[in-house]
mmCIF file of C-alpha atoms and ligand atoms in Angstrom:
data_model
loop_
_atom_site.group_PDB
_atom_site.id
_atom_site.type_symbol
_atom_site.label_atom_id
_atom_site.label_comp_id
_atom_site.label_asym_id
_atom_site.label_seq_id
_atom_site.Cartn_x
_atom_site.Cartn_y
_atom_site.Cartn_z
ATOM 1 C CA MET Q 1070 0.000 0.000 0.000
ATOM 2 C CA SER Q 1071 1.235 3.481 -0.861
ATOM 3 C CA ASN Q 1072 2.830 5.503 1.903
ATOM 4 C CA SER Q 1073 2.153 8.813 0.183
ATOM 5 C CA ILE Q 1074 -0.205 11.471 1.511
ATOM 6 C CA GLY Q 1075 -2.539 14.120 0.118
ATOM 7 C CA LEU Q 1076 -2.094 17.773 1.013
ATOM 8 C CA TYR Q 1077 -5.067 20.129 1.355
ATOM 9 C CA ILE Q 1078 -4.532 23.897 1.514
ATOM 10 C CA HIS Q 1079 -7.531 25.942 2.642
ATOM 11 C CA ILE Q 1080 -7.902 29.484 1.305
ATOM 12 C CA PRO Q 1081 -10.572 31.103 3.512
ATOM 13 C CA PHE Q 1082 -11.417 34.066 1.280
ATOM 14 C CA CYS Q 1083 -14.283 34.861 -1.075
ATOM 15 C CA LYS Q 1084 -15.110 38.098 -2.824
ATOM 16 C CA HIS Q 1085 -18.721 37.733 -1.768
ATOM 17 C CA LYS Q 1086 -20.404 35.342 0.669
ATOM 18 C CA CYS Q 1087 -23.083 33.182 -0.979
ATOM 19 C CA PRO Q 1088 -26.236 33.015 1.191
ATOM 20 C CA TYR Q 1089 -26.314 29.202 1.344
ATOM 21 C CA CYS Q 1090 -22.636 28.687 2.162
ATOM 22 C CA ASP Q 1091 -21.391 27.394 5.486
ATOM 23 C CA PHE Q 1092 -17.699 27.068 4.588
ATOM 24 C CA PHE Q 1093 -15.161 29.002 6.615
ATOM 25 C CA SER Q 1094 -14.594 31.901 4.245
ATOM 26 C CA GLY Q 1095 -15.110 35.631 4.008
ATOM 27 C CA ASN Q 1096 -14.071 38.807 2.273
ATOM 28 C CA ALA Q 1097 -10.647 40.305 2.985
ATOM 29 C CA ASP Q 1098 -8.198 42.835 1.558
ATOM 30 C CA GLU Q 1099 -4.820 42.411 -0.136
ATOM 31 C CA ASN Q 1100 -2.999 42.884 3.180
ATOM 32 C CA ALA Q 1101 -4.932 40.027 4.735
ATOM 33 C CA PHE Q 1102 -4.105 37.861 1.697
ATOM 34 C CA ASP Q 1103 -0.386 38.577 2.117
ATOM 35 C CA ASN Q 1104 -0.470 37.903 5.858
ATOM 36 C CA TYR Q 1105 -2.303 34.653 5.277
ATOM 37 C CA VAL Q 1106 0.335 33.485 2.797
ATOM 38 C CA ILE Q 1107 2.984 34.098 5.483
ATOM 39 C CA GLU Q 1108 1.002 32.046 8.048
ATOM 40 C CA LEU Q 1109 0.362 29.289 5.515
ATOM 41 C CA LYS Q 1110 4.048 28.990 4.700
ATOM 42 C CA ASP Q 1111 4.854 28.774 8.393
ATOM 43 C CA LYS Q 1112 2.453 25.803 8.808
ATOM 44 C CA ILE Q 1113 3.539 24.186 5.534
ATOM 45 C CA LYS Q 1114 7.092 24.197 6.866
ATOM 46 C CA TYR Q 1115 5.916 22.764 10.192
ATOM 47 C CA TRP Q 1116 4.063 19.900 8.501
ATOM 48 C CA SER Q 1117 6.852 19.165 6.044
ATOM 49 C CA GLU Q 1118 9.124 18.514 9.015
ATOM 50 C CA LYS Q 1119 6.508 16.393 10.785
ATOM 51 C CA ALA Q 1120 5.189 14.417 7.826
ATOM 52 C CA LYS Q 1121 8.189 13.285 5.847
ATOM 53 C CA ARG Q 1122 6.195 11.551 3.146
ATOM 54 C CA ASP Q 1123 5.831 11.733 -0.592
ATOM 55 C CA VAL Q 1124 2.878 13.880 -1.607
ATOM 56 C CA ALA Q 1125 0.691 12.326 -4.318
ATOM 57 C CA THR Q 1126 -1.933 15.066 -4.545
ATOM 58 C CA VAL Q 1127 -2.215 18.729 -3.585
ATOM 59 C CA TYR Q 1128 -5.595 20.453 -3.435
ATOM 60 C CA PHE Q 1129 -6.123 24.195 -2.959
ATOM 61 C CA GLY Q 1130 -9.741 24.588 -1.794
ATOM 62 C CA GLY Q 1131 -11.799 27.223 -0.093
ATOM 63 C CA GLY Q 1132 -13.296 29.659 -0.024
ATOM 64 C CA THR Q 1133 -12.121 30.805 -3.395
ATOM 65 C CA PRO Q 1134 -8.388 30.214 -3.920
ATOM 66 C CA SER Q 1135 -8.476 32.174 -7.183
ATOM 67 C CA VAL Q 1136 -9.139 35.462 -5.307
ATOM 68 C CA LEU Q 1137 -5.494 35.298 -4.181
ATOM 69 C CA GLY Q 1138 -4.368 35.666 -7.802
ATOM 70 C CA ALA Q 1139 -1.823 33.573 -9.703
ATOM 71 C CA ASP Q 1140 1.279 35.148 -8.111
ATOM 72 C CA ARG Q 1141 0.326 34.228 -4.552
ATOM 73 C CA LEU Q 1142 -0.992 30.773 -5.524
ATOM 74 C CA CYS Q 1143 2.240 29.961 -7.361
ATOM 75 C CA ASP Q 1144 4.295 31.335 -4.493
ATOM 76 C CA ILE Q 1145 2.510 28.930 -2.104
ATOM 77 C CA LEU Q 1146 2.854 25.987 -4.503
ATOM 78 C CA ASP Q 1147 6.569 26.687 -5.041
ATOM 79 C CA PHE Q 1148 7.013 26.737 -1.272
ATOM 80 C CA ILE Q 1149 5.213 23.397 -0.948
ATOM 81 C CA LYS Q 1150 7.417 21.906 -3.668
ATOM 82 C CA PHE Q 1151 10.526 23.178 -1.947
ATOM 83 C CA ASN Q 1152 9.545 21.682 1.411
ATOM 84 C CA PHE Q 1153 7.704 18.484 0.497
ATOM 85 C CA ASN Q 1154 8.638 15.710 -1.880
ATOM 86 C CA ILE Q 1155 5.902 16.069 -4.491
ATOM 87 C CA GLN Q 1156 5.615 13.002 -6.738
ATOM 88 C CA ASN Q 1157 6.381 13.607 -10.419
ATOM 89 C CA ASN Q 1158 2.892 12.705 -11.552
ATOM 90 C CA ALA Q 1159 1.133 14.436 -8.628
ATOM 91 C CA GLU Q 1160 -2.387 15.745 -9.193
ATOM 92 C CA ILE Q 1161 -2.355 19.442 -8.223
ATOM 93 C CA THR Q 1162 -5.810 21.020 -8.142
ATOM 94 C CA VAL Q 1163 -6.911 24.582 -7.545
ATOM 95 C CA GLU Q 1164 -10.515 25.643 -7.014
ATOM 96 C CA VAL Q 1165 -11.513 28.740 -8.929
ATOM 97 C CA ASN Q 1166 -14.621 30.864 -9.152
ATOM 98 C CA PRO Q 1167 -15.689 31.835 -12.691
ATOM 99 C CA ASP Q 1168 -15.667 35.475 -11.583
ATOM 100 C CA SER Q 1169 -11.971 35.627 -10.654
ATOM 101 C CA ALA Q 1170 -10.984 32.956 -13.189
ATOM 102 C CA LYS Q 1171 -12.007 35.096 -16.139
ATOM 103 C CA THR Q 1172 -8.950 37.289 -15.552
ATOM 104 C CA ILE Q 1173 -6.525 35.066 -13.611
ATOM 105 C CA ASP Q 1174 -3.160 34.227 -15.185
ATOM 106 C CA PHE Q 1175 -3.807 30.554 -16.020
ATOM 107 C CA GLU Q 1176 -0.573 30.351 -18.058
ATOM 108 C CA LYS Q 1177 1.456 31.184 -14.984
ATOM 109 C CA MET Q 1178 -0.485 28.689 -12.861
ATOM 110 C CA TYR Q 1179 -0.020 25.906 -15.394
ATOM 111 C CA ALA Q 1180 3.682 26.685 -15.740
ATOM 112 C CA CYS Q 1181 4.227 26.541 -11.983
ATOM 113 C CA GLY Q 1182 2.660 23.090 -11.736
ATOM 114 C CA PHE Q 1183 -1.096 23.253 -11.194
ATOM 115 C CA ASN Q 1184 -2.608 20.614 -13.490
ATOM 116 C CA ARG Q 1185 -6.271 20.412 -12.486
ATOM 117 C CA ILE Q 1186 -8.945 23.112 -12.176
ATOM 118 C CA SER Q 1187 -12.128 22.764 -10.165
ATOM 119 C CA MET Q 1188 -14.601 25.507 -11.004
ATOM 120 C CA GLY Q 1189 -17.608 26.441 -8.856
ATOM 121 C CA MET Q 1190 -20.161 26.984 -11.588
ATOM 122 C CA GLN Q 1191 -23.312 25.571 -9.868
ATOM 123 C CA THR Q 1192 -25.764 26.137 -12.730
ATOM 124 C CA ALA Q 1193 -25.883 27.324 -16.320
ATOM 125 C CA VAL Q 1194 -29.167 29.183 -15.791
ATOM 126 C CA GLU Q 1195 -28.758 32.899 -15.020
ATOM 127 C CA ASP Q 1196 -31.911 33.150 -12.844
ATOM 128 C CA GLU Q 1197 -30.665 30.255 -10.708
ATOM 129 C CA LEU Q 1198 -27.249 31.884 -10.316
ATOM 130 C CA ARG Q 1199 -28.932 35.070 -9.081
ATOM 131 C CA LEU Q 1200 -31.110 33.098 -6.632
ATOM 132 C CA LEU Q 1201 -27.964 31.475 -5.269
ATOM 133 C CA GLY Q 1202 -26.398 34.907 -4.850
ATOM 134 C CA ARG Q 1203 -23.516 33.985 -7.148
ATOM 135 C CA ILE Q 1204 -21.577 36.881 -8.608
ATOM 136 C CA HIS Q 1205 -20.573 35.275 -11.904
ATOM 137 C CA SER Q 1206 -22.475 34.854 -15.160
ATOM 138 C CA ILE Q 1207 -22.752 31.868 -17.496
ATOM 139 C CA ASP Q 1208 -20.456 33.670 -19.931
ATOM 140 C CA ASP Q 1209 -17.856 34.033 -17.160
ATOM 141 C CA ALA Q 1210 -17.892 30.259 -16.676
ATOM 142 C CA LYS Q 1211 -17.572 29.609 -20.404
ATOM 143 C CA THR Q 1212 -14.772 32.154 -20.807
ATOM 144 C CA SER Q 1213 -12.928 30.792 -17.768
ATOM 145 C CA VAL Q 1214 -13.041 27.200 -19.036
ATOM 146 C CA GLU Q 1215 -11.776 28.316 -22.453
ATOM 147 C CA ARG Q 1216 -8.994 30.406 -20.909
ATOM 148 C CA ALA Q 1217 -7.889 27.511 -18.695
ATOM 149 C CA LYS Q 1218 -7.867 25.142 -21.664
ATOM 150 C CA SER Q 1219 -5.853 27.433 -23.867
ATOM 151 C CA ALA Q 1220 -3.310 27.795 -21.048
ATOM 152 C CA GLY Q 1221 -2.803 24.008 -21.175
ATOM 153 C CA PHE Q 1222 -5.208 22.622 -18.560
ATOM 154 C CA ASN Q 1223 -6.805 19.440 -19.870
ATOM 155 C CA ASN Q 1224 -8.305 18.295 -16.570
ATOM 156 C CA ILE Q 1225 -11.153 20.597 -15.581
ATOM 157 C CA SER Q 1226 -14.016 19.908 -13.212
ATOM 158 C CA LEU Q 1227 -17.258 21.877 -12.963
ATOM 159 C CA ASP Q 1228 -19.484 21.906 -9.862
ATOM 160 C CA LEU Q 1229 -23.219 21.655 -10.344
ATOM 161 C CA MET Q 1230 -25.968 22.075 -7.791
ATOM 162 C CA MET Q 1231 -29.299 20.269 -7.625
ATOM 163 C CA GLY Q 1232 -32.325 21.443 -5.654
ATOM 164 C CA ILE Q 1233 -31.744 25.159 -6.313
ATOM 165 C CA PRO Q 1234 -34.910 27.185 -5.571
ATOM 166 C CA ASN Q 1235 -37.184 27.135 -8.661
ATOM 167 C CA GLN Q 1236 -34.916 24.648 -10.462
ATOM 168 C CA THR Q 1237 -36.679 22.171 -12.732
ATOM 169 C CA ILE Q 1238 -35.584 18.913 -14.347
ATOM 170 C CA GLU Q 1239 -35.369 20.801 -17.647
ATOM 171 C CA SER Q 1240 -33.169 23.553 -16.228
ATOM 172 C CA LEU Q 1241 -30.917 20.942 -14.594
ATOM 173 C CA GLU Q 1242 -30.608 19.183 -17.959
ATOM 174 C CA LYS Q 1243 -29.640 22.509 -19.516
ATOM 175 C CA SER Q 1244 -26.832 22.920 -16.955
ATOM 176 C CA ILE Q 1245 -25.563 19.387 -17.554
ATOM 177 C CA SER Q 1246 -25.573 19.951 -21.328
ATOM 178 C CA PHE Q 1247 -23.624 23.159 -20.798
ATOM 179 C CA CYS Q 1248 -20.904 21.260 -18.890
ATOM 180 C CA ALA Q 1249 -20.728 18.563 -21.556
ATOM 181 C CA ASP Q 1250 -20.538 21.219 -24.300
ATOM 182 C CA CYS Q 1251 -17.578 22.747 -22.444
ATOM 183 C CA LYS Q 1252 -15.924 19.315 -22.853
ATOM 184 C CA VAL Q 1253 -14.706 19.220 -19.265
ATOM 185 C CA THR Q 1254 -13.346 15.965 -17.844
ATOM 186 C CA HIS Q 1255 -15.116 15.905 -14.477
ATOM 187 C CA ILE Q 1256 -18.417 17.048 -12.969
ATOM 188 C CA SER Q 1257 -19.398 17.173 -9.295
ATOM 189 C CA SER Q 1258 -23.123 17.407 -8.686
ATOM 190 C CA TYR Q 1259 -24.374 18.126 -5.164
ATOM 191 C CA ILE Q 1260 -27.839 18.520 -3.708
ATOM 192 C CA LEU Q 1261 -28.289 21.923 -2.027
ATOM 193 C CA LYS Q 1262 -28.329 21.484 1.730
ATOM 194 C CA ILE Q 1263 -29.758 24.255 3.867
ATOM 195 C CA GLU Q 1264 -27.185 24.796 6.600
ATOM 196 C CA GLU Q 1265 -27.895 26.446 9.937
ATOM 197 C CA ASN Q 1266 -26.351 29.886 10.431
ATOM 198 C CA THR Q 1267 -26.749 30.834 6.786
ATOM 199 C CA PRO Q 1268 -29.102 33.487 5.354
ATOM 200 C CA PHE Q 1269 -30.867 30.703 3.377
ATOM 201 C CA TYR Q 1270 -31.657 28.910 6.652
ATOM 202 C CA LYS Q 1271 -33.530 31.943 7.955
ATOM 203 C CA VAL Q 1272 -35.655 32.389 4.824
ATOM 204 C CA GLN Q 1273 -36.010 28.751 3.805
ATOM 205 C CA ASN Q 1274 -39.808 28.825 4.154
ATOM 206 C CA LYS Q 1275 -39.944 31.565 1.552
ATOM 207 C CA LEU Q 1276 -37.671 29.737 -0.895
ATOM 208 C CA LYS Q 1277 -39.249 27.436 -3.433
ATOM 209 C CA LEU Q 1278 -37.026 24.508 -2.516
ATOM 210 C CA ALA Q 1279 -37.220 21.050 -4.051
ATOM 211 C CA ASP Q 1280 -38.842 18.517 -1.707
ATOM 212 C CA ASP Q 1281 -37.260 15.091 -1.109
ATOM 213 C CA ASP Q 1282 -39.070 13.473 -4.044
ATOM 214 C CA MET Q 1283 -38.025 16.230 -6.422
ATOM 215 C CA GLN Q 1284 -34.431 16.073 -5.181
ATOM 216 C CA ALA Q 1285 -34.414 12.318 -5.773
ATOM 217 C CA GLU Q 1286 -35.845 12.780 -9.268
ATOM 218 C CA MET Q 1287 -33.182 15.372 -10.083
ATOM 219 C CA TYR Q 1288 -30.381 13.206 -8.728
ATOM 220 C CA LEU Q 1289 -31.442 10.128 -10.691
ATOM 221 C CA ARG Q 1290 -31.900 12.161 -13.874
ATOM 222 C CA ALA Q 1291 -28.456 13.723 -13.407
ATOM 223 C CA VAL Q 1292 -26.816 10.301 -12.954
ATOM 224 C CA GLU Q 1293 -28.585 8.969 -16.054
ATOM 225 C CA MET Q 1294 -27.850 11.968 -18.257
ATOM 226 C CA LEU Q 1295 -24.229 12.287 -17.158
ATOM 227 C CA ASP Q 1296 -23.714 8.594 -17.847
ATOM 228 C CA SER Q 1297 -25.136 8.951 -21.343
ATOM 229 C CA LEU Q 1298 -22.695 11.823 -21.949
ATOM 230 C CA GLY Q 1299 -19.719 9.692 -20.889
ATOM 231 C CA TYR Q 1300 -19.378 10.970 -17.307
ATOM 232 C CA LYS Q 1301 -19.312 7.785 -15.273
ATOM 233 C CA GLN Q 1302 -20.371 7.986 -11.664
ATOM 234 C CA TYR Q 1303 -17.523 6.956 -9.354
ATOM 235 C CA GLU Q 1304 -18.811 8.440 -6.082
ATOM 236 C CA ILE Q 1305 -22.196 9.582 -4.757
ATOM 237 C CA SER Q 1306 -21.768 13.082 -6.187
ATOM 238 C CA ASN Q 1307 -18.863 12.739 -8.608
ATOM 239 C CA PHE Q 1308 -18.697 11.854 -12.289
ATOM 240 C CA ALA Q 1309 -15.746 11.677 -14.638
ATOM 241 C CA LYS Q 1310 -14.542 10.755 -18.080
ATOM 242 C CA GLN Q 1311 -12.478 7.600 -17.837
ATOM 243 C CA GLY Q 1312 -9.157 8.219 -16.093
ATOM 244 C CA TYR Q 1313 -10.126 11.667 -14.777
ATOM 245 C CA GLU Q 1314 -11.533 10.705 -11.364
ATOM 246 C CA SER Q 1315 -10.243 13.060 -8.656
ATOM 247 C CA ARG Q 1316 -7.280 11.296 -7.082
ATOM 248 C CA HIS Q 1317 -7.190 13.684 -4.138
ATOM 249 C CA ASN Q 1318 -10.790 13.068 -3.094
ATOM 250 C CA THR Q 1319 -10.578 9.343 -3.850
ATOM 251 C CA ASN Q 1320 -7.766 9.176 -1.299
ATOM 252 C CA TYR Q 1321 -10.228 10.493 1.351
ATOM 253 C CA TRP Q 1322 -12.776 7.837 0.445
ATOM 254 C CA ARG Q 1323 -10.155 5.105 0.551
ATOM 255 C CA CYS Q 1324 -9.142 6.054 4.096
ATOM 256 C CA GLY Q 1325 -5.811 7.372 2.820
ATOM 257 C CA GLU Q 1326 -3.772 9.824 4.867
ATOM 258 C CA TYR Q 1327 -3.822 13.570 4.262
ATOM 259 C CA ILE Q 1328 -2.773 16.782 5.940
ATOM 260 C CA GLY Q 1329 -5.127 19.778 5.822
ATOM 261 C CA ILE Q 1330 -3.589 23.204 6.364
ATOM 262 C CA GLY Q 1331 -5.742 26.271 7.051
ATOM 263 C CA PRO Q 1332 -8.588 27.214 9.408
ATOM 264 C CA SER Q 1333 -11.325 24.515 9.278
ATOM 265 C CA ALA Q 1334 -9.037 22.076 7.421
ATOM 266 C CA HIS Q 1335 -9.162 18.457 8.560
ATOM 267 C CA SER Q 1336 -6.394 15.844 8.586
ATOM 268 C CA PHE Q 1337 -6.019 12.100 8.928
ATOM 269 C CA PHE Q 1338 -2.468 11.147 9.703
ATOM 270 C CA GLU Q 1339 -0.803 8.253 11.517
ATOM 271 C CA GLY Q 1340 -4.166 6.878 12.631
ATOM 272 C CA LYS Q 1341 -5.469 10.155 14.104
ATOM 273 C CA ARG Q 1342 -8.087 12.591 12.878
ATOM 274 C CA PHE Q 1343 -7.570 16.241 13.781
ATOM 275 C CA PHE Q 1344 -8.358 19.693 12.448
ATOM 276 C CA TYR Q 1345 -7.739 23.400 12.690
ATOM 277 C CA SER Q 1346 -10.849 25.089 14.131
ATOM 278 C CA ARG Q 1347 -12.796 27.754 12.258
ATOM 279 C CA SER Q 1348 -10.616 30.451 13.767
ATOM 280 C CA MET Q 1349 -7.853 32.440 12.117
ATOM 281 C CA ASP Q 1350 -6.207 32.990 15.528
ATOM 282 C CA ASP Q 1351 -6.103 29.257 16.274
ATOM 283 C CA PHE Q 1352 -4.586 28.653 12.874
ATOM 284 C CA ASN Q 1353 -1.987 31.378 13.297
ATOM 285 C CA ASN Q 1354 -1.068 29.822 16.661
ATOM 286 C CA ASN Q 1355 -0.952 26.358 15.021
ATOM 287 C CA LYS Q 1356 -3.569 25.138 17.508
ATOM 288 C CA LEU Q 1357 -5.018 21.762 16.501
ATOM 289 C CA SER Q 1358 -8.140 20.014 17.782
ATOM 290 C CA PHE Q 1359 -8.122 16.223 17.957
ATOM 291 C CA GLU Q 1360 -11.154 14.160 16.966
ATOM 292 C CA GLY Q 1361 -9.748 10.767 17.912
ATOM 293 C CA THR Q 1362 -8.512 7.747 16.050
ATOM 294 C CA GLY Q 1363 -9.555 7.025 12.479
ATOM 295 C CA GLY Q 1364 -9.359 4.436 9.756
ATOM 296 C CA ASP Q 1365 -11.158 1.675 11.670
ATOM 297 C CA GLU Q 1366 -13.504 -0.894 10.135
ATOM 298 C CA GLU Q 1367 -16.649 1.260 10.462
ATOM 299 C CA GLU Q 1368 -15.021 4.216 8.807
ATOM 300 C CA PHE Q 1369 -13.565 2.060 6.037
ATOM 301 C CA ILE Q 1370 -16.988 0.538 5.309
ATOM 302 C CA MET Q 1371 -18.725 3.918 5.381
ATOM 303 C CA LEU Q 1372 -16.215 5.639 3.117
ATOM 304 C CA SER Q 1373 -15.852 2.712 0.679
ATOM 305 C CA LEU Q 1374 -19.606 2.646 0.191
ATOM 306 C CA ARG Q 1375 -19.555 6.257 -1.004
ATOM 307 C CA LEU Q 1376 -17.684 4.940 -4.040
ATOM 308 C CA LYS Q 1377 -19.486 3.326 -6.956
ATOM 309 C CA SER Q 1378 -16.985 0.464 -6.759
ATOM 310 C CA GLY Q 1379 -18.179 -0.065 -3.189
ATOM 311 C CA LEU Q 1380 -16.801 -2.189 -0.403
ATOM 312 C CA ASN Q 1381 -14.380 -4.790 -1.692
ATOM 313 C CA TYR Q 1382 -14.108 -7.897 0.511
ATOM 314 C CA SER Q 1383 -10.453 -8.640 -0.231
ATOM 315 C CA GLU Q 1384 -9.424 -5.004 0.382
ATOM 316 C CA PHE Q 1385 -11.183 -5.185 3.746
ATOM 317 C CA GLU Q 1386 -9.403 -8.446 4.593
ATOM 318 C CA GLU Q 1387 -6.026 -7.112 3.499
ATOM 319 C CA LYS Q 1388 -6.455 -3.999 5.640
ATOM 320 C CA PHE Q 1389 -7.859 -5.540 8.815
ATOM 321 C CA GLY Q 1390 -6.543 -9.109 8.682
ATOM 322 C CA TYR Q 1391 -9.916 -10.867 8.856
ATOM 323 C CA THR Q 1392 -12.807 -11.460 6.501
ATOM 324 C CA LEU Q 1393 -15.709 -9.042 6.294
ATOM 325 C CA PRO Q 1394 -18.368 -10.337 8.733
ATOM 326 C CA SER Q 1395 -20.976 -12.305 6.789
ATOM 327 C CA TYR Q 1396 -23.899 -10.550 8.536
ATOM 328 C CA ILE Q 1397 -22.921 -7.343 6.698
ATOM 329 C CA ILE Q 1398 -23.111 -9.096 3.324
ATOM 330 C CA LYS Q 1399 -26.378 -10.777 4.316
ATOM 331 C CA LYS Q 1400 -27.918 -7.484 5.415
ATOM 332 C CA ALA Q 1401 -26.752 -5.732 2.221
ATOM 333 C CA LYS Q 1402 -28.375 -8.522 0.200
ATOM 334 C CA GLU Q 1403 -31.740 -7.758 1.785
ATOM 335 C CA TYR Q 1404 -31.630 -4.333 0.133
ATOM 336 C CA GLU Q 1405 -30.786 -5.778 -3.263
ATOM 337 C CA LYS Q 1406 -34.380 -6.763 -3.957
ATOM 338 C CA TYR Q 1407 -35.454 -3.123 -3.538
ATOM 339 C CA GLY Q 1408 -32.855 -2.043 -6.096
ATOM 340 C CA TYR Q 1409 -30.654 -0.254 -3.549
ATOM 341 C CA THR Q 1410 -27.544 -2.449 -3.533
ATOM 342 C CA ASN Q 1411 -25.481 -4.733 -5.755
ATOM 343 C CA VAL Q 1412 -23.986 -7.642 -3.846
ATOM 344 C CA THR Q 1413 -21.507 -9.918 -5.630
ATOM 345 C CA ASP Q 1414 -18.934 -12.455 -4.447
ATOM 346 C CA LYS Q 1415 -16.367 -9.630 -4.454
ATOM 347 C CA SER Q 1416 -18.104 -6.479 -3.229
ATOM 348 C CA ILE Q 1417 -21.124 -4.565 -1.950
ATOM 349 C CA SER Q 1418 -22.024 -1.356 -3.730
ATOM 350 C CA PHE Q 1419 -24.936 1.053 -3.974
ATOM 351 C CA THR Q 1420 -27.051 1.698 -7.032
ATOM 352 C CA PRO Q 1421 -27.868 5.370 -7.783
ATOM 353 C CA LYS Q 1422 -31.255 4.830 -6.089
ATOM 354 C CA GLY Q 1423 -29.430 3.291 -3.128
ATOM 355 C CA PHE Q 1424 -27.086 6.283 -2.810
ATOM 356 C CA LEU Q 1425 -30.149 8.414 -2.018
ATOM 357 C CA VAL Q 1426 -30.789 6.384 1.138
ATOM 358 C CA SER Q 1427 -27.234 5.180 1.729
ATOM 359 C CA ASN Q 1428 -26.822 6.799 5.162
ATOM 360 C CA SER Q 1429 -29.678 4.855 6.699
ATOM 361 C CA ILE Q 1430 -28.658 1.587 4.990
ATOM 362 C CA ILE Q 1431 -25.040 1.967 6.140
ATOM 363 C CA SER Q 1432 -26.182 2.484 9.730
ATOM 364 C CA GLU Q 1433 -28.093 -0.815 9.420
ATOM 365 C CA LEU Q 1434 -25.022 -2.600 8.077
ATOM 366 C CA ILE Q 1435 -22.534 -1.591 10.766
HETATM 367 S S1 SF4 F 2802 -17.848 31.148 -3.542
HETATM 368 FE FE1 SF4 F 2802 -17.982 29.069 -2.664
HETATM 369 S S2 SF4 F 2802 -16.881 29.130 -0.725
HETATM 370 FE FE2 SF4 F 2802 -17.270 31.264 -1.353
HETATM 371 S S3 SF4 F 2802 -19.145 31.828 -0.310
HETATM 372 FE FE3 SF4 F 2802 -19.746 31.091 -2.331
HETATM 373 S S4 SF4 F 2802 -20.124 28.891 -2.056
HETATM 374 FE FE4 SF4 F 2802 -18.993 29.596 -0.244
#
């Protein structure tokens, strides 16, 4: 088994806070950006001395990393490369917002080593973008994808959202077609979740939100349409052209180790799960909070079942030194007749319909 790790860098800044978003991010000025880069480098150095491992994937997430601009992003990546041993074929992703990506220097970012773009597009319907409080337009998304491609990026992911107020199956199909027309390699498609402490939470009764049945209909239609366009589902919410599955995120779902650097960033390293709290001060003081041990059987089962390939019996046995208890396979088989699971002599996996109720089935299995 590989001894390499993933590295996650959190950029907690956004030009504008979207009313549904619960991520640790907010607006800040250029001074704050520069100070944050200094703090990040300090923690990158700390972790490079603590975790002397090859790095297989690097992921800049947020927030909106692209608000930092290409110079700062490349400065951080160069610093990571100097301090960590980044594998030659490492996947190095940066999240961008179509608003800042329409002017960012993609050439510089490609030249310094970023090789994957993840763009928060959400929908290709202008009215839906406005309802979500997004500051970009459909044209911004199109322009940004084209700019990234002409700079050399051939691995681009677009985020889509399902269950947007007033969204219909037809408007969702329009957004999916838009992504396919952009000829991107990867699409993530999430159902809008109303989080506490967000403006959407307070006005949710006034929003025309999709009910559970409508959300399920949208999800199943998205899976079907994406499949027909060559985007194969490999995780509950992720779809890719063959060979373009996100390696960084797949490492999470395979219980691989990773270090997260930045306020609110989580880590799993040497059997322990820990995180930086949602506080800039705690991060600056390198104060970590520990969640406990990780990577046990329950976690492995739960995370494996997020993947379309599911829970593989021999992988379980190899990892834990004993065979997967037969009651789990028996229980999973009971759900097969309802069309929720596929149970073979090698693995248990969910069908798209099963993914919709996977949390409650998993809690029955373990
Ligand atoms: S751009 Fe993304 S991270 Fe920033 S507020 Fe909007 S949803 Fe949240």
